[in-house]
Coordinates of C-alpha atoms in Angstrom, one line a residue:
X1 CA 166.8 133.5 73.6
X2 CA 169.8 131.8 71.8
X3 CA 172.2 129.0 72.6
X4 CA 176.0 129.1 72.6
X5 CA 176.0 128.5 68.8
X6 CA 173.7 131.4 68.1
X7 CA 170.7 129.2 67.3
X8 CA 167.4 130.6 68.4
X9 CA 165.8 128.5 71.1
X10 CA 162.2 129.0 72.2
X11 CA 161.8 128.7 75.9
X12 CA 158.6 126.8 76.9
X13 CA 156.0 128.9 78.7
X14 CA 156.1 128.3 82.5
X15 CA 152.3 127.7 82.5
X16 CA 152.7 124.7 80.3
X17 CA 154.1 122.6 83.2
X18 CA 152.6 122.2 86.6
X19 CA 155.2 122.3 89.5
X20 CA 155.7 118.9 91.0
X21 CA 154.7 120.2 94.5
X22 CA 151.3 121.2 93.2
X23 CA 150.8 117.8 91.6
X24 CA 151.7 116.1 94.9
X25 CA 149.3 118.5 96.7
X26 CA 146.4 117.5 94.5
X27 CA 147.2 113.8 94.7
X28 CA 147.6 113.7 98.5
X29 CA 144.7 116.1 99.1
X30 CA 142.5 114.0 96.8
X31 CA 143.4 110.8 98.5
X32 CA 142.8 112.2 101.9
X33 CA 139.4 113.5 100.9
X34 CA 138.6 110.1 99.3
X35 CA 139.4 108.2 102.5
X36 CA 137.4 110.6 104.7
X37 CA 134.3 110.7 102.4
X38 CA 134.4 107.0 101.7
X39 CA 134.1 106.1 105.3
X40 CA 131.1 108.2 105.8
X41 CA 128.9 105.6 104.1
X42 CA 131.1 102.5 103.3
X43 CA 129.8 100.6 106.4
X44 CA 126.2 100.8 105.2
X45 CA 126.2 97.6 103.1
X46 CA 128.2 95.7 105.7
X47 CA 125.5 96.1 108.4
X48 CA 123.9 92.6 107.9
X49 CA 127.3 91.0 108.2
X50 CA 128.0 93.0 111.4
X51 CA 124.7 91.9 112.9
X52 CA 125.5 88.3 112.2
X53 CA 129.0 88.4 113.6
X54 CA 128.3 90.4 116.7
X55 CA 124.6 89.7 117.4
X56 CA 124.3 93.5 117.3
X57 CA 121.1 95.4 118.0
X58 CA 119.6 97.9 115.6
X59 CA 120.9 100.7 117.7
X60 CA 124.4 99.3 117.7
X61 CA 124.3 99.1 113.9
X62 CA 123.1 102.7 113.5
X63 CA 125.9 103.9 115.8
X64 CA 128.6 102.3 113.7
X65 CA 127.6 104.9 111.0
X66 CA 126.5 107.8 113.3
X67 CA 129.5 107.7 115.6
X68 CA 131.8 108.6 112.7
X69 CA 129.5 111.2 111.2
X70 CA 128.8 112.9 114.6
X71 CA 132.4 113.3 115.6
X72 CA 133.3 114.4 112.1
X73 CA 130.6 117.1 112.1
X74 CA 131.5 118.3 115.6
X75 CA 135.3 118.5 115.3
X76 CA 135.8 119.8 111.8
X77 CA 136.1 123.4 112.8
X78 CA 138.6 122.4 115.5
X79 CA 140.6 120.6 112.9
X80 CA 140.8 123.6 110.7
X81 CA 141.9 125.8 113.6
X82 CA 144.6 123.4 114.6
X83 CA 146.0 123.5 111.1
X84 CA 146.1 127.3 111.2
X85 CA 147.9 127.3 114.6
X86 CA 150.3 124.4 114.4
X87 CA 150.8 124.1 110.6
X88 CA 148.6 122.6 108.0
X89 CA 151.0 120.0 106.7
X90 CA 151.9 118.9 110.2
X91 CA 148.2 118.6 111.3
X92 CA 147.4 116.9 108.0
X93 CA 149.9 114.2 108.8
X94 CA 148.6 113.9 112.4
X95 CA 145.0 113.6 111.1
X96 CA 146.0 111.0 108.6
X97 CA 147.8 109.0 111.3
X98 CA 144.8 109.1 113.7
X99 CA 142.5 108.1 110.9
X100 CA 144.7 105.1 110.0
X101 CA 145.0 104.0 113.7
X102 CA 141.2 104.3 113.9
X103 CA 140.9 102.0 110.8
X104 CA 143.2 99.4 112.4
X105 CA 141.1 99.5 115.6
X106 CA 137.9 99.2 113.6
X107 CA 139.2 96.1 111.7
X108 CA 140.3 94.5 115.0
X109 CA 137.1 95.2 116.9
X110 CA 135.6 92.2 118.7
X111 CA 132.2 93.7 119.4
X112 CA 129.9 96.5 118.6
X113 CA 131.1 98.7 121.5
X114 CA 134.7 98.4 120.4
X115 CA 133.8 99.1 116.8
X116 CA 131.8 102.2 117.7
X117 CA 134.7 103.5 119.8
X118 CA 137.1 102.9 116.9
X119 CA 134.8 104.8 114.6
X120 CA 134.9 107.8 117.0
X121 CA 138.7 107.8 116.5
X122 CA 138.3 107.6 112.8
X123 CA 135.9 110.5 112.8
X124 CA 138.3 112.6 114.9
X125 CA 141.1 112.0 112.4
X126 CA 138.9 112.8 109.5
X127 CA 137.7 116.0 111.1
X128 CA 141.4 117.2 111.1
X129 CA 142.2 115.7 107.7
X130 CA 139.4 116.7 105.4
X131 CA 139.3 120.5 105.9
X132 CA 143.0 120.7 105.5
X133 CA 142.8 118.9 102.1
X134 CA 141.0 121.9 100.7
X135 CA 143.2 124.4 102.5
X136 CA 146.4 122.9 101.1
X137 CA 145.0 123.1 97.6
X138 CA 143.9 126.7 98.0
X139 CA 147.3 127.7 99.3
X140 CA 149.2 125.8 96.6
X141 CA 147.3 127.2 93.5
X142 CA 146.7 130.8 92.4
X143 CA 143.0 131.8 92.2
X144 CA 142.9 131.6 88.4
X145 CA 144.2 127.9 88.5
X146 CA 142.4 126.8 91.6
X147 CA 139.2 125.6 89.9
X148 CA 140.8 122.7 88.1
X149 CA 142.5 121.5 91.2
X150 CA 139.4 121.8 93.3
X151 CA 137.5 120.1 90.5
X152 CA 139.7 117.0 90.9
X153 CA 139.2 117.3 94.7
X154 CA 135.5 117.5 94.2
X155 CA 135.4 114.6 91.9
X156 CA 137.2 112.2 94.3
X157 CA 135.2 113.5 97.3
X158 CA 131.9 112.9 95.5
X159 CA 133.1 109.6 94.3
X160 CA 133.9 108.6 97.8
X161 CA 130.5 109.5 99.2
X162 CA 128.6 107.8 96.3
X163 CA 130.8 104.8 95.9
X164 CA 130.9 103.8 99.6
X165 CA 128.0 101.3 99.3
X166 CA 129.5 99.8 96.1
X167 CA 132.9 99.1 97.7
X168 CA 131.3 98.0 100.9
X169 CA 129.2 95.5 99.2
X170 CA 132.0 94.1 97.0
X171 CA 134.4 93.8 99.9
X172 CA 131.9 92.3 102.3
X173 CA 130.8 89.6 99.7
X174 CA 134.3 88.9 98.4
X175 CA 136.4 89.1 101.6
X176 CA 134.8 90.1 105.0
X177 CA 133.6 93.3 106.6
X178 CA 136.9 93.8 108.4
X179 CA 138.5 94.5 105.0
X180 CA 136.4 97.6 104.6
X181 CA 138.8 99.1 107.2
X182 CA 142.0 97.2 106.4
X183 CA 142.0 98.7 102.9
X184 CA 142.6 102.1 104.5
X185 CA 145.7 101.0 106.3
X186 CA 148.3 100.5 103.5
X187 CA 147.0 103.7 101.8
X188 CA 147.4 105.7 105.0
X189 CA 150.9 104.3 105.7
X190 CA 152.0 105.0 102.1
X191 CA 150.7 108.6 102.3
X192 CA 152.3 109.5 105.7
X193 CA 155.9 109.9 104.5
X194 CA 154.8 111.5 101.2
X195 CA 152.7 114.1 103.0
X196 CA 155.5 114.9 105.4
X197 CA 158.0 115.5 102.6
X198 CA 156.0 116.6 99.5
X199 CA 153.5 119.1 101.0
X200 CA 154.5 122.7 101.8
X201 CA 154.0 123.9 105.3
X202 CA 151.7 126.9 105.8
X203 CA 150.0 128.6 108.7
X204 CA 146.9 130.7 109.4
X205 CA 146.9 134.2 110.8
X206 CA 146.0 133.3 114.4
X207 CA 148.9 133.0 116.9
X208 CA 146.7 131.4 119.6
X209 CA 143.9 128.8 119.7
X210 CA 140.5 130.1 120.6
X211 CA 139.9 127.5 123.3
X212 CA 136.7 128.9 124.6
X213 CA 135.3 129.0 121.0
X214 CA 136.5 125.4 120.4
X215 CA 134.5 124.1 123.4
X216 CA 131.4 126.2 122.7
X217 CA 131.4 125.2 119.0
X218 CA 132.0 121.5 119.8
X219 CA 129.2 121.3 122.4
X220 CA 126.8 123.3 120.2
X221 CA 127.3 121.3 117.1
X222 CA 127.2 118.0 119.0
X223 CA 123.7 119.0 120.3
X224 CA 122.4 120.0 116.9
X225 CA 123.8 116.8 115.3
X226 CA 122.8 114.5 118.2
X227 CA 119.1 115.4 117.9
X228 CA 118.5 114.1 114.3
X229 CA 120.8 111.1 115.0
X230 CA 118.7 110.0 118.0
X231 CA 115.3 111.1 116.7
X232 CA 114.4 107.9 114.8
X233 CA 114.7 105.9 118.0
X234 CA 113.7 108.3 120.7
X235 CA 111.2 110.4 118.7
X236 CA 111.3 114.0 117.7
X237 CA 109.1 115.0 120.6
X238 CA 111.2 113.2 123.3
X239 CA 112.9 115.0 126.1
X240 CA 116.3 113.7 124.8
X241 CA 115.9 115.1 121.3
X242 CA 114.3 118.4 122.4
X243 CA 116.9 118.8 125.1
X244 CA 119.7 118.2 122.6
X245 CA 118.3 120.7 120.2
X246 CA 117.9 123.3 122.9
X247 CA 121.4 122.8 124.2
X248 CA 122.8 122.9 120.7
X249 CA 121.0 126.2 119.9
X250 CA 122.1 127.7 123.3
X251 CA 125.8 126.8 122.9
X252 CA 125.9 127.9 119.2
X253 CA 124.4 131.2 120.3
X254 CA 127.0 131.5 123.0
X255 CA 129.7 130.6 120.5
X256 CA 128.5 133.4 118.1
X257 CA 128.4 135.9 120.9
X258 CA 131.9 134.9 122.0
X259 CA 133.3 135.1 118.5
X260 CA 131.7 138.5 118.0
X261 CA 132.9 140.2 121.3
X262 CA 135.0 138.0 123.5
X263 CA 137.6 136.2 121.4
X264 CA 140.9 137.9 120.8
X265 CA 141.7 135.6 117.9
X266 CA 138.3 134.3 116.8
X267 CA 138.1 130.8 115.4
X268 CA 135.3 132.0 113.0
X269 CA 135.4 135.7 112.0
X270 CA 131.6 136.4 111.6
X271 CA 132.4 139.1 109.1
X272 CA 132.9 136.3 106.6
X273 CA 129.1 135.7 106.6
X274 CA 128.6 139.3 105.3
X275 CA 130.2 138.0 102.1
X276 CA 127.4 136.8 100.0
X277 CA 129.6 134.2 98.3
X278 CA 130.6 132.7 101.6
X279 CA 127.1 132.6 103.2
X280 CA 125.3 131.3 100.1
X281 CA 127.9 128.6 99.4
X282 CA 127.7 127.3 102.9
X283 CA 123.9 127.2 102.8
X284 CA 124.2 125.3 99.4
X285 CA 126.6 122.8 101.0
X286 CA 124.2 122.1 103.8
X287 CA 121.2 121.5 101.4
X288 CA 123.4 119.6 98.9
X289 CA 124.5 117.0 101.4
X290 CA 121.1 116.9 103.1
X291 CA 119.7 115.9 99.7
X292 CA 122.6 113.7 98.7
X293 CA 123.0 111.6 101.8
X294 CA 119.2 111.4 102.4
X295 CA 118.8 110.0 98.8
X296 CA 121.9 107.7 99.1
X297 CA 120.5 106.3 102.3
X298 CA 117.2 105.3 100.5
X299 CA 118.7 104.3 97.1
X300 CA 121.1 101.8 98.5
X301 CA 118.2 100.1 100.3
X302 CA 115.9 100.5 97.3
X303 CA 118.0 98.2 95.2
X304 CA 118.4 95.6 97.9
X305 CA 115.2 95.6 100.0
X306 CA 112.8 97.0 97.3
X307 CA 114.2 95.3 94.2
X308 CA 115.9 92.2 95.7
X309 CA 119.5 92.7 94.5
X310 CA 122.5 91.6 96.6
X311 CA 124.8 94.3 98.0
X312 CA 127.3 93.8 95.1
X313 CA 124.6 93.7 92.4
X314 CA 123.1 96.9 93.9
X315 CA 126.4 98.6 93.9
X316 CA 127.1 97.7 90.2
X317 CA 123.7 99.1 89.2
X318 CA 124.3 102.4 91.1
X319 CA 127.6 102.9 89.2
X320 CA 125.8 105.1 86.6
X321 CA 125.2 107.5 89.5
X322 CA 128.6 106.9 91.3
X323 CA 130.8 107.5 88.3
X324 CA 129.5 110.9 87.4
X325 CA 131.6 113.0 89.9
X326 CA 134.8 111.4 88.6
X327 CA 133.9 112.3 85.0
X328 CA 132.1 115.6 85.4
X329 CA 133.5 117.4 88.5
X330 CA 137.0 118.2 87.1
X331 CA 135.5 119.7 83.9
X332 CA 133.0 121.7 86.0
X333 CA 135.8 123.0 88.2
X334 CA 137.8 124.2 85.2
X335 CA 134.8 125.9 83.6
X336 CA 133.9 127.6 86.9
X337 CA 137.2 129.4 86.7
X338 CA 136.0 130.9 83.4
X339 CA 132.3 131.5 84.0
X340 CA 132.0 131.7 87.7
X341 CA 130.6 129.3 90.3
X342 CA 127.0 130.5 90.5
X343 CA 125.7 128.9 87.2
X344 CA 127.3 125.5 88.1
X345 CA 125.8 125.5 91.6
X346 CA 122.4 126.6 90.3
X347 CA 122.1 124.3 87.3
X348 CA 123.7 121.4 89.2
X349 CA 121.2 121.5 92.0
X350 CA 118.4 121.8 89.5
X351 CA 119.6 118.7 87.8
X352 CA 120.0 116.9 91.1
X353 CA 116.4 117.9 92.1
X354 CA 115.1 116.8 88.7
X355 CA 116.9 113.4 88.8
X356 CA 115.7 112.6 92.3
X357 CA 112.1 113.7 91.5
X358 CA 112.1 111.5 88.4
X359 CA 113.4 108.7 90.5
X360 CA 110.7 109.2 93.1
X361 CA 108.1 109.3 90.4
X362 CA 109.3 105.9 89.0
X363 CA 109.5 104.1 92.3
X364 CA 106.5 101.8 92.5
X365 CA 105.8 98.0 92.5
X366 CA 107.0 96.4 89.3
X367 CA 109.6 99.1 88.5
X368 CA 112.6 97.9 86.5
X369 CA 116.2 99.0 86.6
X370 CA 115.9 100.4 83.0
X371 CA 113.4 103.0 84.3
X372 CA 115.8 104.2 86.9
X373 CA 119.0 104.7 84.9
X374 CA 118.3 108.1 83.3
X375 CA 117.2 109.7 86.6
X376 CA 120.3 108.4 88.3
X377 CA 122.5 109.8 85.6
X378 CA 120.8 113.2 85.7
X379 CA 121.2 113.4 89.5
X380 CA 124.8 112.3 89.3
X381 CA 125.7 115.0 86.7
X382 CA 124.0 117.5 89.0
X383 CA 126.0 116.7 92.1
X384 CA 129.2 116.6 90.0
X385 CA 128.7 120.2 89.0
X386 CA 128.0 121.4 92.6
X387 CA 130.9 119.7 94.5
X388 CA 133.8 121.7 93.1
X389 CA 131.7 124.9 92.6
X390 CA 130.8 125.1 96.3
X391 CA 134.3 124.4 97.5
X392 CA 135.7 127.0 95.1
X393 CA 133.1 129.6 96.0
X394 CA 133.8 129.2 99.7
X395 CA 137.6 129.4 99.5
X396 CA 137.5 132.2 96.9
X397 CA 135.2 134.4 99.0
X398 CA 137.7 134.9 101.8
X399 CA 141.4 136.0 101.9
X400 CA 143.8 133.1 101.3
X401 CA 145.0 133.3 104.9
X402 CA 141.4 132.4 106.0
X403 CA 141.1 129.4 103.6
X404 CA 141.4 127.0 106.6
X405 CA 138.5 128.6 108.4
X406 CA 136.4 128.6 105.3
X407 CA 137.1 125.0 104.6
X408 CA 136.3 124.1 108.2
X409 CA 132.9 125.8 108.1
X410 CA 132.1 124.3 104.8
X411 CA 132.8 120.8 106.0
X412 CA 130.8 121.3 109.2
X413 CA 127.8 122.5 107.1
X414 CA 128.2 119.5 104.8
X415 CA 128.3 116.9 107.6
X416 CA 125.4 118.6 109.5
X417 CA 123.4 118.6 106.3
X418 CA 124.1 114.9 105.8
X419 CA 123.0 114.1 109.3
X420 CA 119.8 116.0 109.0
X421 CA 119.2 114.7 105.5
X422 CA 119.4 111.0 106.6
X423 CA 117.2 111.7 109.7
X424 CA 114.5 113.5 107.7
X425 CA 114.5 110.8 105.0
X426 CA 114.2 108.1 107.6
X427 CA 111.4 109.9 109.4
X428 CA 109.4 110.3 106.1
X429 CA 110.0 106.7 105.2
X430 CA 108.6 105.4 108.5
X431 CA 105.5 107.6 108.1
X432 CA 104.5 106.1 104.7
X433 CA 106.1 102.7 104.6
X434 CA 108.3 100.1 106.3
X435 CA 110.4 96.9 106.0
X436 CA 107.5 94.5 106.2
X437 CA 107.6 93.7 102.4
X438 CA 109.2 95.1 99.2
X439 CA 105.9 96.9 98.4
X440 CA 105.8 98.5 101.9
X441 CA 109.4 99.6 101.4
X442 CA 108.6 101.2 98.0
X443 CA 105.6 103.0 99.6
X444 CA 107.9 104.8 102.0
X445 CA 110.9 105.2 99.7
X446 CA 109.2 107.3 97.1
X447 CA 108.1 110.1 99.6
X448 CA 111.5 110.1 101.1
X449 CA 113.1 110.7 97.7
X450 CA 110.6 113.5 97.0
X451 CA 111.9 115.2 100.2
X452 CA 115.5 114.8 99.1
X453 CA 114.6 116.3 95.7
X454 CA 112.9 119.2 97.5
X455 CA 116.1 119.9 99.5
X456 CA 118.1 120.1 96.2
X457 CA 115.5 122.4 94.8
X458 CA 115.8 124.7 97.9
X459 CA 119.6 124.6 97.3
X460 CA 119.1 125.8 93.8
X461 CA 117.0 128.8 95.0
X462 CA 119.8 129.7 97.4
X463 CA 122.4 129.3 94.6
X464 CA 120.5 131.8 92.5
X465 CA 121.4 134.5 95.0
X466 CA 125.1 133.8 95.0
X467 CA 127.3 136.4 93.4
X468 CA 128.3 135.8 89.8
X469 CA 131.9 136.0 90.7
X470 CA 133.7 135.5 94.0
X471 CA 136.8 137.5 94.8
X472 CA 140.2 135.9 94.4

């Protein structure tokens, strides 16, 4: 083209600049994912302080973590459905507001019961917020550009899960445990007006909520999640745990039957599971988080109980693991656009399994930190490759209008995998070791890490059967 003086002017390609709304979408979705994933585990290193302040029992302490995870796992499909029906931007703002209010209530809690109740509110907000972060990104970016954005999302999500104990230890030692929750409040308040004005509104294809499906899914997932949460106290063979498993299976079966035949506008179209990319990616998500959170549960204790470091000292030493998602996930997401998601899921899970296996092999009396650094880095690179690849594979395997449903299913599988991963790791740990001494802890820690490595290896086998390319 030429200007008014006849001088040739080269117009810059449109693809060289990213529209501001897309930038805001990535920023706000990434921050929302960071808040939700961080609060999955951030309380872990504050448990001794909570016990001292409240005189809380072991069961009370466990429920400060499990209440959030359980509600998160049970309501995430509901959150995705609400976004499709009432607007994804609108429900993102609602979820963020509920999460922020839950954080205020947690910080002001005067006893373990109040804290557990506030954590339930937090979990409900996160169940709406997190699946919509992925849906908003999928809707804002074309398929060929989506991998980079989801890579950034995966990086901050993984960083939130892995860095929770680090931040929790630093804040608890430097300030007080209440500041773990107060830190969420200014971030949430700043994000609310930005989300309301900078995000684009979009809707799913369902004009009505599947209320029957919502109830059946919530009850079924609650039963399946309740069983591993309670098993360490009640025992896997107890009537409570077996009853919860039976009820969960029964209601999930009823949910599937309803979605197949009874629902006019099904919350979960079962035809999606005929897509190999969708089914394998969700299985990978379950095994990934089972391995990751099971290992995280043991590693944060390994550095404190087994090796004698303070919470902050432990967090600093785990940074070689924590930092990997932030560094690697955006690159992996971008490369997955070019080469497909399967190689990154497969190789990433192999690296995670290898790193955790090396870590388990090194865990013995007299082990030094220098022997654990390389295994932690290998495992961290592995999870960094899988986070964005799984998210991209799930959303790319369904039509864009179904991205909310896909994100909801993916998040439900992740949270359930994490609940089971922690429960199984704890069960194996108690079979081989205990808290009587550092040596006894190491005796139980190593087998638990071997189990977490095995879960990652099983995920790699599943990833090998994923399609080389998912449809846009």
